[in-house]
Coordinates of C-alpha atoms in Angstrom, one line a residue:
X1 CA -38.0 11.2 -47.0
X2 CA -36.0 14.3 -46.4
X3 CA -33.8 15.4 -49.3
X4 CA -31.1 16.7 -47.0
X5 CA -30.7 13.3 -45.4
X6 CA -29.5 11.7 -48.6
X7 CA -26.5 14.1 -48.8
X8 CA -25.6 13.7 -45.1
X9 CA -24.0 10.2 -45.4
X10 CA -21.1 10.2 -47.9
X11 CA -20.8 6.4 -47.5
X12 CA -24.3 5.9 -48.9
X13 CA -23.7 8.3 -51.8
X14 CA -20.6 6.3 -52.8
X15 CA -22.3 2.9 -52.3
X16 CA -23.1 0.8 -55.4
X17 CA -26.8 0.2 -56.3
X18 CA -26.7 -3.4 -55.1
X19 CA -25.7 -2.4 -51.6
X20 CA -28.2 0.4 -51.4
X21 CA -31.0 -1.8 -52.7
X22 CA -30.2 -4.5 -50.1
X23 CA -30.1 -1.9 -47.3
X24 CA -33.4 -0.4 -48.5
X25 CA -35.0 -3.8 -48.6
X26 CA -34.0 -4.2 -45.0
X27 CA -35.9 -1.0 -44.2
X28 CA -33.1 1.7 -44.6
X29 CA -35.1 4.6 -46.0
X30 CA -31.9 6.7 -46.4
X31 CA -30.5 4.1 -48.8
X32 CA -33.7 4.1 -50.8
X33 CA -33.6 7.9 -50.9
X34 CA -30.1 7.8 -52.4
X35 CA -31.3 5.2 -55.0
X36 CA -34.2 7.5 -55.9
X37 CA -32.0 10.6 -56.3
X38 CA -29.6 8.5 -58.4
X39 CA -32.2 7.2 -60.9
X40 CA -35.0 9.8 -60.9
X41 CA -33.7 11.6 -63.9
X42 CA -33.7 8.6 -66.2
X43 CA -37.0 7.2 -64.9
X44 CA -38.6 10.6 -65.3
X45 CA -37.3 11.0 -68.9
X46 CA -38.6 7.5 -69.8
X47 CA -42.0 8.1 -68.2
X48 CA -42.3 11.5 -69.9
X49 CA -41.8 9.9 -73.3
X50 CA -44.7 7.5 -72.6
X51 CA -47.2 9.8 -71.0
X52 CA -46.3 13.1 -72.8
X53 CA -46.9 15.7 -70.1
X54 CA -44.9 16.9 -67.2
X55 CA -47.8 16.9 -64.7
X56 CA -48.7 13.3 -65.5
X57 CA -45.0 12.3 -65.6
X58 CA -44.5 13.6 -62.0
X59 CA -47.6 11.6 -60.8
X60 CA -46.5 8.4 -62.6
X61 CA -42.9 8.7 -61.3
X62 CA -44.2 9.2 -57.8
X63 CA -46.5 6.3 -58.0
X64 CA -43.7 4.1 -59.5
X65 CA -41.3 5.0 -56.6
X66 CA -44.0 4.3 -54.0
X67 CA -44.6 0.9 -55.7
X68 CA -40.9 0.2 -55.7
X69 CA -40.7 1.0 -51.9
X70 CA -43.6 -1.3 -51.2
X71 CA -42.2 -4.1 -53.4
X72 CA -38.5 -4.0 -52.4
X73 CA -38.8 -7.5 -50.9
X74 CA -39.6 -8.8 -54.4
X75 CA -36.3 -7.6 -55.9
X76 CA -34.3 -10.8 -56.5
X77 CA -31.1 -9.2 -57.7
X78 CA -30.2 -6.0 -55.8
X79 CA -27.5 -5.2 -58.4
X80 CA -30.3 -5.0 -61.1
X81 CA -32.2 -2.3 -59.2
X82 CA -32.1 0.2 -62.1
X83 CA -33.7 -2.2 -64.5
X84 CA -36.2 -3.2 -61.8
X85 CA -37.1 0.5 -61.3
X86 CA -37.5 1.0 -65.0
X87 CA -39.8 -2.0 -65.2
X88 CA -42.0 -0.6 -62.5
X89 CA -42.0 2.8 -64.1
X90 CA -43.0 1.2 -67.5
X91 CA -45.9 -0.7 -65.9
X92 CA -47.1 2.4 -64.1
X93 CA -46.9 4.6 -67.2
X94 CA -48.8 2.2 -69.4
X95 CA -51.4 1.6 -66.6
X96 CA -51.8 5.4 -66.4
X97 CA -52.3 5.6 -70.2
X98 CA -55.0 2.9 -70.0
X99 CA -56.8 4.9 -67.3
X100 CA -56.4 8.4 -68.9
X101 CA -59.5 9.9 -70.5
X102 CA -59.3 10.8 -74.2
X103 CA -58.7 14.5 -74.4
X104 CA -56.2 16.9 -75.8
X105 CA -53.3 18.0 -73.6
X106 CA -51.2 21.1 -73.5
X107 CA -47.9 19.1 -73.5
X108 CA -46.2 21.5 -76.0
X109 CA -46.5 24.3 -73.4
X110 CA -45.0 22.0 -70.7
X111 CA -41.9 21.3 -72.9
X112 CA -41.2 24.9 -73.7
X113 CA -41.6 26.0 -70.0
X114 CA -39.4 23.1 -68.8
X115 CA -36.6 23.9 -71.2
X116 CA -36.2 27.5 -70.0
X117 CA -34.9 28.3 -73.5
X118 CA -35.1 31.5 -75.5
X119 CA -38.2 31.4 -77.7
X120 CA -36.4 30.6 -80.9
X121 CA -34.4 27.8 -79.3
X122 CA -37.5 26.5 -77.6
X123 CA -39.4 26.5 -80.9
X124 CA -36.6 24.5 -82.6
X125 CA -36.3 22.1 -79.7
X126 CA -40.0 21.6 -79.6
X127 CA -40.1 21.0 -83.4
X128 CA -37.4 18.4 -83.1
X129 CA -39.1 16.7 -80.2
X130 CA -42.4 16.7 -82.2
X131 CA -40.6 15.1 -85.2
X132 CA -39.1 12.4 -82.9
X133 CA -42.5 11.9 -81.3
X134 CA -44.1 11.4 -84.7
X135 CA -41.3 9.0 -85.8
X136 CA -41.8 7.0 -82.6
X137 CA -45.6 7.0 -82.9
X138 CA -45.2 5.6 -86.4
X139 CA -43.4 2.5 -85.1
X140 CA -45.2 -0.7 -84.2
X141 CA -45.7 -0.9 -80.4
X142 CA -43.1 -3.6 -79.8
X143 CA -40.4 -1.6 -81.7
X144 CA -41.4 1.6 -79.9
X145 CA -41.2 0.0 -76.4
X146 CA -37.9 -1.7 -77.2
X147 CA -36.5 1.7 -78.4
X148 CA -37.7 3.5 -75.3
X149 CA -36.4 0.9 -72.9
X150 CA -33.0 1.0 -74.6
X151 CA -32.5 4.6 -75.5
X152 CA -34.4 6.4 -72.8
X153 CA -34.4 3.7 -70.1
X154 CA -30.8 2.5 -70.8
X155 CA -31.8 -1.1 -70.3
X156 CA -29.6 -3.8 -71.7
X157 CA -30.9 -6.0 -74.5
X158 CA -31.2 -8.9 -72.0
X159 CA -33.2 -6.7 -69.6
X160 CA -35.5 -5.6 -72.4
X161 CA -36.0 -9.2 -73.4
X162 CA -37.0 -10.0 -69.9
X163 CA -39.3 -7.0 -69.5
X164 CA -41.1 -7.6 -72.7
X165 CA -41.0 -11.4 -72.5
X166 CA -39.4 -11.7 -75.9
X167 CA -36.4 -13.7 -77.3
X168 CA -33.2 -11.7 -77.4
X169 CA -33.0 -12.0 -81.2
X170 CA -36.5 -10.4 -81.4
X171 CA -35.3 -7.5 -79.3
X172 CA -32.3 -7.0 -81.5
X173 CA -34.5 -7.0 -84.6
X174 CA -37.0 -4.6 -83.1
X175 CA -34.3 -2.2 -82.1
X176 CA -32.6 -2.4 -85.5
X177 CA -35.8 -1.8 -87.4
X178 CA -36.8 1.0 -85.0
X179 CA -33.5 2.8 -85.4
X180 CA -33.6 2.5 -89.2
X181 CA -37.1 4.0 -89.3
X182 CA -36.2 6.8 -86.9
X183 CA -33.1 7.6 -88.8
X184 CA -35.1 8.0 -92.0
X185 CA -37.8 10.0 -90.3
X186 CA -35.3 12.3 -88.6
X187 CA -33.0 12.8 -91.7
X188 CA -34.2 16.4 -92.1
X189 CA -32.9 17.3 -88.6
X190 CA -29.3 16.4 -89.2

């Protein structure tokens, strides 16, 4: 897919996700490219929080979008393409973690380089991210996944319930407990 193609058709740029997804499912690669450009940032942020390094994030996001392209025909509701992409990204990220060898990474260096901040600002930002990471790691898995899908993935409560195969009330409870725990853990950063 050529990046310049996605900007060449203003009609595609202005089209809602549902129309783009339907066109992409019919083989319109340009429509799929617009969807990718529209949602890459949120998918990338979500995957990064799961895998923890930029290099692995890029690999997982690429794999997720390839999977999405191959599975477009399985998308039942074109208007829900964002949630569908997030589900695919979630599955790919957790599959990647299961395959990843146990070793230390240099993810702290990734974050500082990506931010492009002055050293002091980068150190503060990295310390805040580390504190948030520790707070998230302290959560039970279900609470952490609910929080990530909601806060990073921007999925609705209903979409989270469907993705995790949980009752809506359980999702609400998990999110409430996760937010309370994170608020307590991050109190020093206010």
